[in-house]
Amino acid sequence: MYDILQKAHSGWAYLVLIALLIAVINSFLGMNSKKEFTSKDRRFALLGLIATHLQLVFGFILYFVSPLGLASFGQMSDSALRLTSLEHPLVNIIAIVLITMGWSKHKKAEGNHSKFKAISVFYGIGLLLILSRIPWGLWF
């Protein structure tokens, strides 16, 4: 079960990164071109939001069935172990909170520019945080 969850978490991560990248680029272009915020723009942002939340669910399940999860908290001197058991989950939860805040702020915003700005800023920071804590050594 652990191997299946780990592969699902790793495979879904590619889709999350693509969805977030599309949402950030679309909102950045929309903000700079001063175009109207349409349902297509909303769908791109929603796809990024849903993808990250599903990844969070995979991650939580994986974390609690993983042999590297809670049992490794006493071994924080090992940088690879610290990355997978503490830094990766913590920073990615912060990133998902920021992405969720961006979604909420865009819904409350009134102007097109404000909607695009909320998504591009919060989703962009979330994407950077996620990219900073991916255990790249395990991916390749």
mmCIF file of C-alpha atoms in Angstrom, residues 3-139:
data_model
loop_
_atom_site.group_PDB
_atom_site.id
_atom_site.type_symbol
_atom_site.label_atom_id
_atom_site.label_comp_id
_atom_site.label_asym_id
_atom_site.label_seq_id
_atom_site.Cartn_x
_atom_site.Cartn_y
_atom_site.Cartn_z
ATOM 1 C CA ASP A 3 4.432 1.989 -2.604
ATOM 2 C CA ILE A 4 1.140 2.688 -4.377
ATOM 3 C CA LEU A 5 0.523 5.802 -2.273
ATOM 4 C CA GLN A 6 4.065 7.042 -2.819
ATOM 5 C CA LYS A 7 3.766 6.621 -6.597
ATOM 6 C CA ALA A 8 0.360 8.350 -6.583
ATOM 7 C CA HIS A 9 1.745 11.225 -4.523
ATOM 8 C CA SER A 10 4.775 11.592 -6.800
ATOM 9 C CA GLY A 11 2.782 11.240 -10.023
ATOM 10 C CA TRP A 12 0.062 13.644 -8.937
ATOM 11 C CA ALA A 13 2.768 16.175 -8.041
ATOM 12 C CA TYR A 14 3.540 16.646 -11.739
ATOM 13 C CA LEU A 15 -0.102 17.491 -12.402
ATOM 14 C CA VAL A 16 -0.141 19.881 -9.430
ATOM 15 C CA LEU A 17 2.912 21.724 -10.715
ATOM 16 C CA ILE A 18 1.462 21.987 -14.217
ATOM 17 C CA ALA A 19 -1.930 23.180 -12.902
ATOM 18 C CA LEU A 20 -0.313 25.798 -10.644
ATOM 19 C CA LEU A 21 2.017 26.964 -13.400
ATOM 20 C CA ILE A 22 -0.905 27.386 -15.800
ATOM 21 C CA ALA A 23 -2.935 29.264 -13.168
ATOM 22 C CA VAL A 24 -0.047 31.586 -12.297
ATOM 23 C CA ILE A 25 0.913 32.318 -15.914
ATOM 24 C CA ASN A 26 -2.720 32.849 -16.926
ATOM 25 C CA SER A 27 -3.386 35.226 -14.044
ATOM 26 C CA PHE A 28 -0.116 37.087 -14.572
ATOM 27 C CA LEU A 29 -0.915 37.566 -18.270
ATOM 28 C CA GLY A 30 -4.485 38.588 -17.448
ATOM 29 C CA MET A 31 -3.284 41.087 -14.867
ATOM 30 C CA ASN A 32 -0.779 42.671 -17.226
ATOM 31 C CA SER A 33 -3.059 42.739 -20.278
ATOM 32 C CA LYS A 34 -5.961 44.222 -18.298
ATOM 33 C CA LYS A 35 -8.409 41.709 -19.744
ATOM 34 C CA GLU A 36 -11.699 40.669 -18.195
ATOM 35 C CA PHE A 37 -11.703 37.841 -15.642
ATOM 36 C CA THR A 38 -13.740 35.101 -17.318
ATOM 37 C CA SER A 39 -14.972 31.663 -16.322
ATOM 38 C CA LYS A 40 -11.950 30.165 -18.108
ATOM 39 C CA ASP A 41 -9.637 32.072 -15.767
ATOM 40 C CA ARG A 42 -11.691 30.916 -12.794
ATOM 41 C CA ARG A 43 -11.451 27.301 -13.950
ATOM 42 C CA PHE A 44 -7.657 27.489 -14.251
ATOM 43 C CA ALA A 45 -7.407 28.776 -10.691
ATOM 44 C CA LEU A 46 -9.913 26.210 -9.421
ATOM 45 C CA LEU A 47 -7.977 23.401 -11.108
ATOM 46 C CA GLY A 48 -4.831 24.494 -9.255
ATOM 47 C CA LEU A 49 -6.742 24.690 -5.977
ATOM 48 C CA ILE A 50 -8.332 21.244 -6.341
ATOM 49 C CA ALA A 51 -5.083 19.628 -7.489
ATOM 50 C CA THR A 52 -3.155 20.957 -4.493
ATOM 51 C CA HIS A 53 -5.831 19.880 -2.023
ATOM 52 C CA LEU A 54 -5.919 16.360 -3.456
ATOM 53 C CA GLN A 55 -2.133 16.272 -3.214
ATOM 54 C CA LEU A 56 -2.441 17.296 0.427
ATOM 55 C CA VAL A 57 -4.810 14.379 1.077
ATOM 56 C CA PHE A 58 -2.374 11.957 -0.614
ATOM 57 C CA GLY A 59 0.438 13.472 1.430
ATOM 58 C CA PHE A 60 -1.359 13.159 4.762
ATOM 59 C CA ILE A 61 -2.242 9.527 4.137
ATOM 60 C CA LEU A 62 1.291 8.782 2.963
ATOM 61 C CA TYR A 63 2.808 10.562 5.936
ATOM 62 C CA PHE A 64 0.936 8.471 8.461
ATOM 63 C CA VAL A 65 1.594 5.102 6.775
ATOM 64 C CA SER A 66 5.206 5.906 5.881
ATOM 65 C CA PRO A 67 8.079 4.466 7.868
ATOM 66 C CA LEU A 68 9.760 7.879 7.468
ATOM 67 C CA GLY A 69 6.859 9.867 8.901
ATOM 68 C CA LEU A 70 6.331 10.334 12.617
ATOM 69 C CA ALA A 71 8.967 7.784 13.658
ATOM 70 C CA SER A 72 11.836 9.908 12.312
ATOM 71 C CA PHE A 73 11.352 13.038 14.434
ATOM 72 C CA GLY A 74 14.269 12.186 16.724
ATOM 73 C CA GLN A 75 16.715 12.094 13.793
ATOM 74 C CA MET A 76 16.638 15.678 12.534
ATOM 75 C CA SER A 77 20.413 15.837 12.022
ATOM 76 C CA ASP A 78 20.020 13.824 8.799
ATOM 77 C CA SER A 79 19.153 16.465 6.189
ATOM 78 C CA ALA A 80 17.428 14.081 3.752
ATOM 79 C CA LEU A 81 15.294 12.622 6.513
ATOM 80 C CA ARG A 82 14.480 16.095 7.867
ATOM 81 C CA LEU A 83 13.406 17.209 4.381
ATOM 82 C CA THR A 84 10.962 14.340 3.877
ATOM 83 C CA SER A 85 9.608 14.124 7.404
ATOM 84 C CA LEU A 86 9.429 17.765 8.487
ATOM 85 C CA GLU A 87 10.317 20.452 5.930
ATOM 86 C CA HIS A 88 8.435 19.052 2.935
ATOM 87 C CA PRO A 89 5.100 18.567 4.734
ATOM 88 C CA LEU A 90 5.275 21.792 6.738
ATOM 89 C CA VAL A 91 6.244 24.093 3.879
ATOM 90 C CA ASN A 92 3.751 22.474 1.515
ATOM 91 C CA ILE A 93 0.930 22.914 4.032
ATOM 92 C CA ILE A 94 1.877 26.597 4.250
ATOM 93 C CA ALA A 95 1.894 26.772 0.441
ATOM 94 C CA ILE A 96 -1.562 25.195 0.210
ATOM 95 C CA VAL A 97 -2.880 27.610 2.835
ATOM 96 C CA LEU A 98 -1.556 30.509 0.734
ATOM 97 C CA ILE A 99 -3.132 29.077 -2.420
ATOM 98 C CA THR A 100 -6.447 28.734 -0.595
ATOM 99 C CA MET A 101 -6.138 32.332 0.634
ATOM 100 C CA GLY A 102 -5.545 33.440 -2.965
ATOM 101 C CA TRP A 103 -8.697 31.647 -4.065
ATOM 102 C CA SER A 104 -10.713 33.289 -1.269
ATOM 103 C CA LYS A 105 -9.290 36.743 -1.963
ATOM 104 C CA HIS A 106 -10.031 36.452 -5.680
ATOM 105 C CA LYS A 107 -13.675 35.610 -4.880
ATOM 106 C CA LYS A 108 -14.011 38.720 -2.706
ATOM 107 C CA ALA A 109 -12.202 41.014 -5.145
ATOM 108 C CA GLU A 110 -14.350 43.280 -7.261
ATOM 109 C CA GLY A 111 -12.176 44.325 -10.173
ATOM 110 C CA ASN A 112 -10.620 42.121 -12.831
ATOM 111 C CA HIS A 113 -7.124 43.330 -11.971
ATOM 112 C CA SER A 114 -7.654 42.492 -8.283
ATOM 113 C CA LYS A 115 -8.847 38.988 -9.097
ATOM 114 C CA PHE A 116 -5.861 38.269 -11.321
ATOM 115 C CA LYS A 117 -3.491 39.820 -8.788
ATOM 116 C CA ALA A 118 -4.781 37.716 -5.877
ATOM 117 C CA ILE A 119 -4.321 34.528 -7.855
ATOM 118 C CA SER A 120 -0.942 35.415 -9.335
ATOM 119 C CA VAL A 121 0.558 36.550 -6.014
ATOM 120 C CA PHE A 122 -0.763 33.840 -3.683
ATOM 121 C CA TYR A 123 -0.583 30.961 -6.165
ATOM 122 C CA GLY A 124 2.868 32.148 -7.260
ATOM 123 C CA ILE A 125 4.229 32.209 -3.720
ATOM 124 C CA GLY A 126 2.630 28.820 -3.069
ATOM 125 C CA LEU A 127 4.219 27.404 -6.221
ATOM 126 C CA LEU A 128 7.647 28.711 -5.217
ATOM 127 C CA LEU A 129 7.308 27.209 -1.745
ATOM 128 C CA ILE A 130 6.289 23.858 -3.198
ATOM 129 C CA LEU A 131 9.212 23.903 -5.631
ATOM 130 C CA SER A 132 11.618 24.746 -2.814
ATOM 131 C CA ARG A 133 10.733 21.684 -0.724
ATOM 132 C CA ILE A 134 10.305 18.952 -3.327
ATOM 133 C CA PRO A 135 12.714 16.117 -2.557
ATOM 134 C CA TRP A 136 14.271 16.282 -6.037
ATOM 135 C CA GLY A 137 16.645 13.401 -5.278
ATOM 136 C CA LEU A 138 13.708 11.033 -4.884
ATOM 137 C CA TRP A 139 12.115 12.166 -8.134
#
